[in-house]
PDB file of C-alpha atoms in Angstrom:
ATOM      1  CA  MET W   1      10.389  -6.632 -11.073  1.00  0.00           C
ATOM      2  CA  LEU W   2       9.462  -3.044 -10.949  1.00  0.00           C
ATOM      3  CA  ARG W   3      12.380  -0.778  -9.808  1.00  0.00           C
ATOM      4  CA  GLY W   4      12.562   2.508  -7.981  1.00  0.00           C
ATOM      5  CA  SER W   5      15.561   4.288  -6.786  1.00  0.00           C
ATOM      6  CA  LYS W   6      15.764   2.375  -3.450  1.00  0.00           C
ATOM      7  CA  VAL W   7      13.267  -0.543  -3.617  1.00  0.00           C
ATOM      8  CA  GLY W   8      11.814  -3.003  -6.021  1.00  0.00           C
ATOM      9  CA  LEU W   9       8.408  -4.330  -6.173  1.00  0.00           C
ATOM     10  CA  ARG W  10       8.267  -8.076  -7.012  1.00  0.00           C
ATOM     11  CA  ALA W  11       5.803 -11.030  -6.828  1.00  0.00           C
ATOM     12  CA  ARG W  12       5.045 -12.334  -3.452  1.00  0.00           C
ATOM     13  CA  HIS W  13       6.964 -15.415  -2.539  1.00  0.00           C
ATOM     14  CA  ASP W  14       5.902 -17.992  -0.136  1.00  0.00           C
ATOM     15  CA  GLU W  15       8.879 -17.284   2.124  1.00  0.00           C
ATOM     16  CA  ASP W  16       7.761 -13.674   2.566  1.00  0.00           C
ATOM     17  CA  ILE W  17       4.529 -14.644   4.074  1.00  0.00           C
ATOM     18  CA  PRO W  18       5.850 -15.491   7.605  1.00  0.00           C
ATOM     19  CA  ILE W  19       7.970 -12.380   7.812  1.00  0.00           C
ATOM     20  CA  LEU W  20       5.038 -10.112   6.807  1.00  0.00           C
ATOM     21  CA  ARG W  21       2.695 -11.913   9.101  1.00  0.00           C
ATOM     22  CA  THR W  22       5.020 -11.650  12.184  1.00  0.00           C
ATOM     23  CA  GLU W  23       6.358  -8.206  11.582  1.00  0.00           C
ATOM     24  CA  LEU W  24       3.295  -6.407  10.098  1.00  0.00           C
ATOM     25  CA  TYR W  25       0.080  -8.247  10.837  1.00  0.00           C
ATOM     26  CA  ASP W  26       0.744  -9.824  14.385  1.00  0.00           C
ATOM     27  CA  ASP W  27       1.060  -6.052  15.490  1.00  0.00           C
ATOM     28  CA  VAL W  28      -2.399  -5.350  16.745  1.00  0.00           C
ATOM     29  CA  ALA W  29      -1.972  -1.687  17.064  1.00  0.00           C
ATOM     30  CA  GLY W  30      -0.375  -1.243  13.625  1.00  0.00           C
ATOM     31  CA  THR W  31      -2.700  -3.479  11.794  1.00  0.00           C
ATOM     32  CA  SER W  32      -5.685  -1.854  13.347  1.00  0.00           C
ATOM     33  CA  ARG W  33      -4.495   1.433  11.949  1.00  0.00           C
ATOM     34  CA  ALA W  34      -3.815   0.012   8.397  1.00  0.00           C
ATOM     35  CA  GLN W  35      -6.628  -2.319   7.820  1.00  0.00           C
ATOM     36  CA  SER W  36     -10.394  -1.367   7.535  1.00  0.00           C
ATOM     37  CA  ALA W  37     -11.444  -4.583   9.317  1.00  0.00           C
ATOM     38  CA  PRO W  38     -10.832  -5.379  12.947  1.00  0.00           C
ATOM     39  CA  TRP W  39      -7.557  -7.118  13.789  1.00  0.00           C
ATOM     40  CA  ARG W  40      -7.888 -11.002  14.475  1.00  0.00           C
ATOM     41  CA  PRO W  41      -5.263 -13.542  14.916  1.00  0.00           C
ATOM     42  CA  ILE W  42      -4.425 -15.912  12.112  1.00  0.00           C
ATOM     43  CA  THR W  43      -3.679 -19.520  12.873  1.00  0.00           C
ATOM     44  CA  PRO W  44      -0.040 -20.350  11.913  1.00  0.00           C
ATOM     45  CA  GLY W  45       0.124 -22.327   8.680  1.00  0.00           C
ATOM     46  CA  SER W  46      -3.334 -21.270   7.656  1.00  0.00           C
ATOM     47  CA  LYS W  47      -4.146 -19.257   4.464  1.00  0.00           C
ATOM     48  CA  ASP W  48      -4.057 -15.524   5.294  1.00  0.00           C
ATOM     49  CA  ALA W  49      -6.199 -13.749   2.746  1.00  0.00           C
ATOM     50  CA  ARG W  50      -4.149 -10.532   3.259  1.00  0.00           C
ATOM     51  CA  LEU W  51      -0.969 -12.190   2.250  1.00  0.00           C
ATOM     52  CA  VAL W  52      -1.627 -15.121   0.030  1.00  0.00           C
ATOM     53  CA  VAL W  53      -1.865 -14.125  -3.651  1.00  0.00           C
ATOM     54  CA  ASP W  54      -4.652 -15.114  -5.923  1.00  0.00           C
ATOM     55  CA  ASP W  55      -3.370 -14.542  -9.322  1.00  0.00           C
ATOM     56  CA  LYS W  56      -6.813 -14.763 -10.828  1.00  0.00           C
ATOM     57  CA  GLU W  57      -8.093 -11.756  -8.924  1.00  0.00           C
ATOM     58  CA  GLU W  58      -8.138  -9.068 -11.404  1.00  0.00           C
ATOM     59  CA  GLY W  59      -8.892  -6.098  -9.018  1.00  0.00           C
ATOM     60  CA  HIS W  60      -6.029  -6.534  -6.671  1.00  0.00           C
ATOM     61  CA  VAL W  61      -2.257  -6.738  -7.470  1.00  0.00           C
ATOM     62  CA  PRO W  62      -0.061  -7.409  -4.370  1.00  0.00           C
ATOM     63  CA  PHE W  63       3.748  -6.861  -4.348  1.00  0.00           C
ATOM     64  CA  SER W  64       6.477  -7.555  -1.901  1.00  0.00           C
ATOM     65  CA  VAL W  65       8.828  -4.653  -1.476  1.00  0.00           C
ATOM     66  CA  VAL W  66      12.535  -5.501  -1.399  1.00  0.00           C
ATOM     67  CA  GLU W  67      15.685  -3.410  -1.126  1.00  0.00           C
ATOM     68  CA  LEU W  68      17.451  -3.121  -4.413  1.00  0.00           C
ATOM     69  CA  GLU W  69      20.772  -3.547  -2.715  1.00  0.00           C
ATOM     70  CA  GLY W  70      20.743  -6.903  -1.223  1.00  0.00           C
ATOM     71  CA  GLY W  71      17.090  -7.835  -1.946  1.00  0.00           C
ATOM     72  CA  THR W  72      16.032  -7.769   1.742  1.00  0.00           C
ATOM     73  CA  LEU W  73      12.200  -7.901   2.152  1.00  0.00           C
ATOM     74  CA  VAL W  74      11.118  -4.566   3.627  1.00  0.00           C
ATOM     75  CA  GLY W  75       7.386  -4.489   3.223  1.00  0.00           C
ATOM     76  CA  THR W  76       4.284  -4.927   1.085  1.00  0.00           C
ATOM     77  CA  ALA W  77       2.526  -2.760  -1.516  1.00  0.00           C
ATOM     78  CA  ASN W  78      -0.517  -3.087  -3.550  1.00  0.00           C
ATOM     79  CA  LEU W  79      -2.851  -1.593  -6.171  1.00  0.00           C
ATOM     80  CA  TRP W  80      -6.467  -2.562  -5.149  1.00  0.00           C
ATOM     81  CA  GLY W  81     -10.015  -1.718  -6.043  1.00  0.00           C
ATOM     82  CA  ILE W  82      -8.883  -1.646  -9.678  1.00  0.00           C
ATOM     83  CA  ASP W  83     -11.875  -0.374 -11.788  1.00  0.00           C
ATOM     84  CA  THR W  84     -11.072  -0.974 -15.468  1.00  0.00           C
ATOM     85  CA  HIS W  85     -14.190   0.942 -16.585  1.00  0.00           C
ATOM     86  CA  HIS W  86     -13.257   4.188 -14.754  1.00  0.00           C
ATOM     87  CA  ARG W  87      -9.624   3.508 -14.985  1.00  0.00           C
ATOM     88  CA  SER W  88      -9.043   4.104 -11.411  1.00  0.00           C
ATOM     89  CA  ALA W  89      -7.374   2.264  -8.502  1.00  0.00           C
ATOM     90  CA  HIS W  90      -6.285   2.541  -4.971  1.00  0.00           C
ATOM     91  CA  ILE W  91      -2.679   2.115  -3.774  1.00  0.00           C
ATOM     92  CA  GLY W  92      -1.469   1.009  -0.360  1.00  0.00           C
ATOM     93  CA  LEU W  93       1.747  -0.084   1.382  1.00  0.00           C
ATOM     94  CA  GLY W  94       3.103  -1.296   4.731  1.00  0.00           C
ATOM     95  CA  LEU W  95       6.738  -1.121   5.610  1.00  0.00           C
ATOM     96  CA  LEU W  96       8.387  -3.419   8.173  1.00  0.00           C
ATOM     97  CA  PRO W  97       9.231  -1.488  11.304  1.00  0.00           C
ATOM     98  CA  SER W  98      13.040  -1.752  10.516  1.00  0.00           C
ATOM     99  CA  ALA W  99      12.489  -0.188   7.150  1.00  0.00           C
ATOM    100  CA  ARG W 100      10.631   2.942   8.175  1.00  0.00           C
ATOM    101  CA  GLY W 101      12.085   6.360   8.099  1.00  0.00           C
ATOM    102  CA  LYS W 102      14.539   5.526   5.100  1.00  0.00           C
ATOM    103  CA  GLY W 103      12.532   7.095   2.287  1.00  0.00           C
ATOM    104  CA  TYR W 104      11.199   3.725   1.060  1.00  0.00           C
ATOM    105  CA  GLY W 105       7.537   4.794   1.236  1.00  0.00           C
ATOM    106  CA  THR W 106       8.079   7.627  -1.019  1.00  0.00           C
ATOM    107  CA  ASP W 107       9.806   5.323  -3.446  1.00  0.00           C
ATOM    108  CA  VAL W 108       7.125   2.670  -3.172  1.00  0.00           C
ATOM    109  CA  VAL W 109       4.458   5.289  -3.958  1.00  0.00           C
ATOM    110  CA  SER W 110       6.529   6.343  -7.006  1.00  0.00           C
ATOM    111  CA  VAL W 111       6.754   2.839  -8.266  1.00  0.00           C
ATOM    112  CA  LEU W 112       3.085   2.098  -7.672  1.00  0.00           C
ATOM    113  CA  CYS W 113       2.219   5.184  -9.696  1.00  0.00           C
ATOM    114  CA  HIS W 114       4.518   4.054 -12.641  1.00  0.00           C
ATOM    115  CA  TYR W 115       2.765   0.629 -12.499  1.00  0.00           C
ATOM    116  CA  GLY W 116      -0.699   2.266 -12.217  1.00  0.00           C
ATOM    117  CA  PHE W 117      -0.380   4.888 -14.940  1.00  0.00           C
ATOM    118  CA  VAL W 118       2.124   3.331 -17.340  1.00  0.00           C
ATOM    119  CA  VAL W 119       1.717  -0.369 -17.040  1.00  0.00           C
ATOM    120  CA  ARG W 120      -2.057  -0.491 -16.249  1.00  0.00           C
ATOM    121  CA  GLY W 121      -3.219   2.594 -18.047  1.00  0.00           C
ATOM    122  CA  MET W 122      -5.021   4.024 -15.064  1.00  0.00           C
ATOM    123  CA  HIS W 123      -6.461   7.692 -15.140  1.00  0.00           C
ATOM    124  CA  ARG W 124      -6.720   8.147 -11.430  1.00  0.00           C
ATOM    125  CA  LEU W 125      -4.781   6.765  -8.311  1.00  0.00           C
ATOM    126  CA  GLN W 126      -6.197   7.274  -4.862  1.00  0.00           C
ATOM    127  CA  ILE W 127      -4.886   6.820  -1.224  1.00  0.00           C
ATOM    128  CA  GLU W 128      -6.828   6.877   1.850  1.00  0.00           C
ATOM    129  CA  THR W 129      -4.836   7.243   5.160  1.00  0.00           C
ATOM    130  CA  LEU W 130      -5.319   8.250   8.769  1.00  0.00           C
ATOM    131  CA  ALA W 131      -4.958  11.934   9.297  1.00  0.00           C
ATOM    132  CA  ASP W 132      -2.032  11.312  11.776  1.00  0.00           C
ATOM    133  CA  ASN W 133      -0.137   9.125   9.398  1.00  0.00           C
ATOM    134  CA  ALA W 134       2.418  11.826   8.501  1.00  0.00           C
ATOM    135  CA  ALA W 135       4.789   9.427   6.798  1.00  0.00           C
ATOM    136  CA  MET W 136       2.171   8.256   4.206  1.00  0.00           C
ATOM    137  CA  LEU W 137       0.784  11.798   3.756  1.00  0.00           C
ATOM    138  CA  ARG W 138       4.387  13.025   2.966  1.00  0.00           C
ATOM    139  CA  SER W 139       5.188  10.091   0.635  1.00  0.00           C
ATOM    140  CA  ALA W 140       1.920  10.709  -1.206  1.00  0.00           C
ATOM    141  CA  GLU W 141       2.353  14.506  -1.631  1.00  0.00           C
ATOM    142  CA  ARG W 142       5.994  14.165  -2.674  1.00  0.00           C
ATOM    143  CA  ASN W 143       4.649  12.105  -5.613  1.00  0.00           C
ATOM    144  CA  GLY W 144       2.042  14.733  -6.510  1.00  0.00           C
ATOM    145  CA  PHE W 145      -1.035  13.401  -4.843  1.00  0.00           C
ATOM    146  CA  VAL W 146      -3.371  16.175  -3.763  1.00  0.00           C
ATOM    147  CA  ARG W 147      -5.506  16.239  -0.516  1.00  0.00           C
ATOM    148  CA  GLU W 148      -9.183  16.029  -1.819  1.00  0.00           C
ATOM    149  CA  GLY W 149     -10.870  15.637   1.574  1.00  0.00           C
ATOM    150  CA  VAL W 150     -11.093  14.463   5.067  1.00  0.00           C
ATOM    151  CA  LEU W 151     -13.601  11.818   6.062  1.00  0.00           C
ATOM    152  CA  ARG W 152     -14.332  12.898   9.573  1.00  0.00           C
ATOM    153  CA  SER W 153     -14.383  10.271  12.250  1.00  0.00           C
ATOM    154  CA  SER W 154     -14.555   7.617   9.767  1.00  0.00           C
ATOM    155  CA  ALA W 155     -12.077   4.923  10.956  1.00  0.00           C
ATOM    156  CA  TRP W 156     -12.625   3.039  14.241  1.00  0.00           C
ATOM    157  CA  VAL W 157      -9.155   2.410  15.538  1.00  0.00           C
ATOM    158  CA  MET W 158      -8.325   0.839  18.995  1.00  0.00           C
ATOM    159  CA  GLY W 159     -11.251   2.311  20.776  1.00  0.00           C
ATOM    160  CA  GLU W 160     -11.669   5.694  19.089  1.00  0.00           C
ATOM    161  CA  PHE W 161     -12.806   7.194  15.777  1.00  0.00           C
ATOM    162  CA  LEU W 162     -10.072   8.880  13.730  1.00  0.00           C
ATOM    163  CA  ASP W 163     -10.245  11.142  10.562  1.00  0.00           C
ATOM    164  CA  GLU W 164      -9.171   9.770   7.205  1.00  0.00           C
ATOM    165  CA  VAL W 165      -7.538  11.855   4.499  1.00  0.00           C
ATOM    166  CA  LEU W 166      -8.393  11.192   0.813  1.00  0.00           C
ATOM    167  CA  LEU W 167      -5.670  11.940  -1.656  1.00  0.00           C
ATOM    168  CA  GLY W 168      -5.890  11.671  -5.436  1.00  0.00           C
ATOM    169  CA  LEU W 169      -3.477  11.934  -8.434  1.00  0.00           C
ATOM    170  CA  LEU W 170      -4.526  11.991 -12.062  1.00  0.00           C
ATOM    171  CA  ALA W 171      -2.278  10.669 -14.937  1.00  0.00           C
ATOM    172  CA  ALA W 172      -2.183  14.081 -16.504  1.00  0.00           C
ATOM    173  CA  ASP W 173      -0.851  15.628 -13.236  1.00  0.00           C
ATOM    174  CA  TRP W 174       1.690  12.801 -12.591  1.00  0.00           C
ATOM    175  CA  LYS W 175       5.390  13.693 -12.960  1.00  0.00           C
ATOM    176  CA  PRO W 176       7.464  10.462 -13.088  1.00  0.00           C
ATOM    177  CA  THR W 177      10.722  10.470 -11.092  1.00  0.00           C
ATOM    178  CA  PRO W 178      13.879  10.126 -13.261  1.00  0.00           C
TER     179      PRO W 178
END
């Protein structure tokens, strides 16, 4: 397990999937804001590609996020779009509603940076988020990410186009948290 100051990132367990599906992905409005594809219901008991882990897929590393004290599942995190030639990747996370506002997002971003830069040897990490996602913007910037641009009206979310913010962090600019 990778450890931050408040949370740990560990492998996805089968028992995580129903919780993540119910508390994150069954929320139409929330999922529509977090995913690039339109929300659709997933039949209970079926394989949900967003949650089931394929350990052979090199370009995507999913984690379950747990509290360090007690081990309670609080969300999901991932390094995705891993490009081994350019040594770049994207990071993303989703916290359960009960885990928001506790500083976990900032800690998850920190741990993902450690994983990307130290463990995987990435040169650049990138985040794309909706312009009104203040929590993600704050978590990214607290970890040294720099706003590199705005993709105007690029995300179709629940009947309207929204701007997305592109943030980047280079390994040379990253300052690990103690």
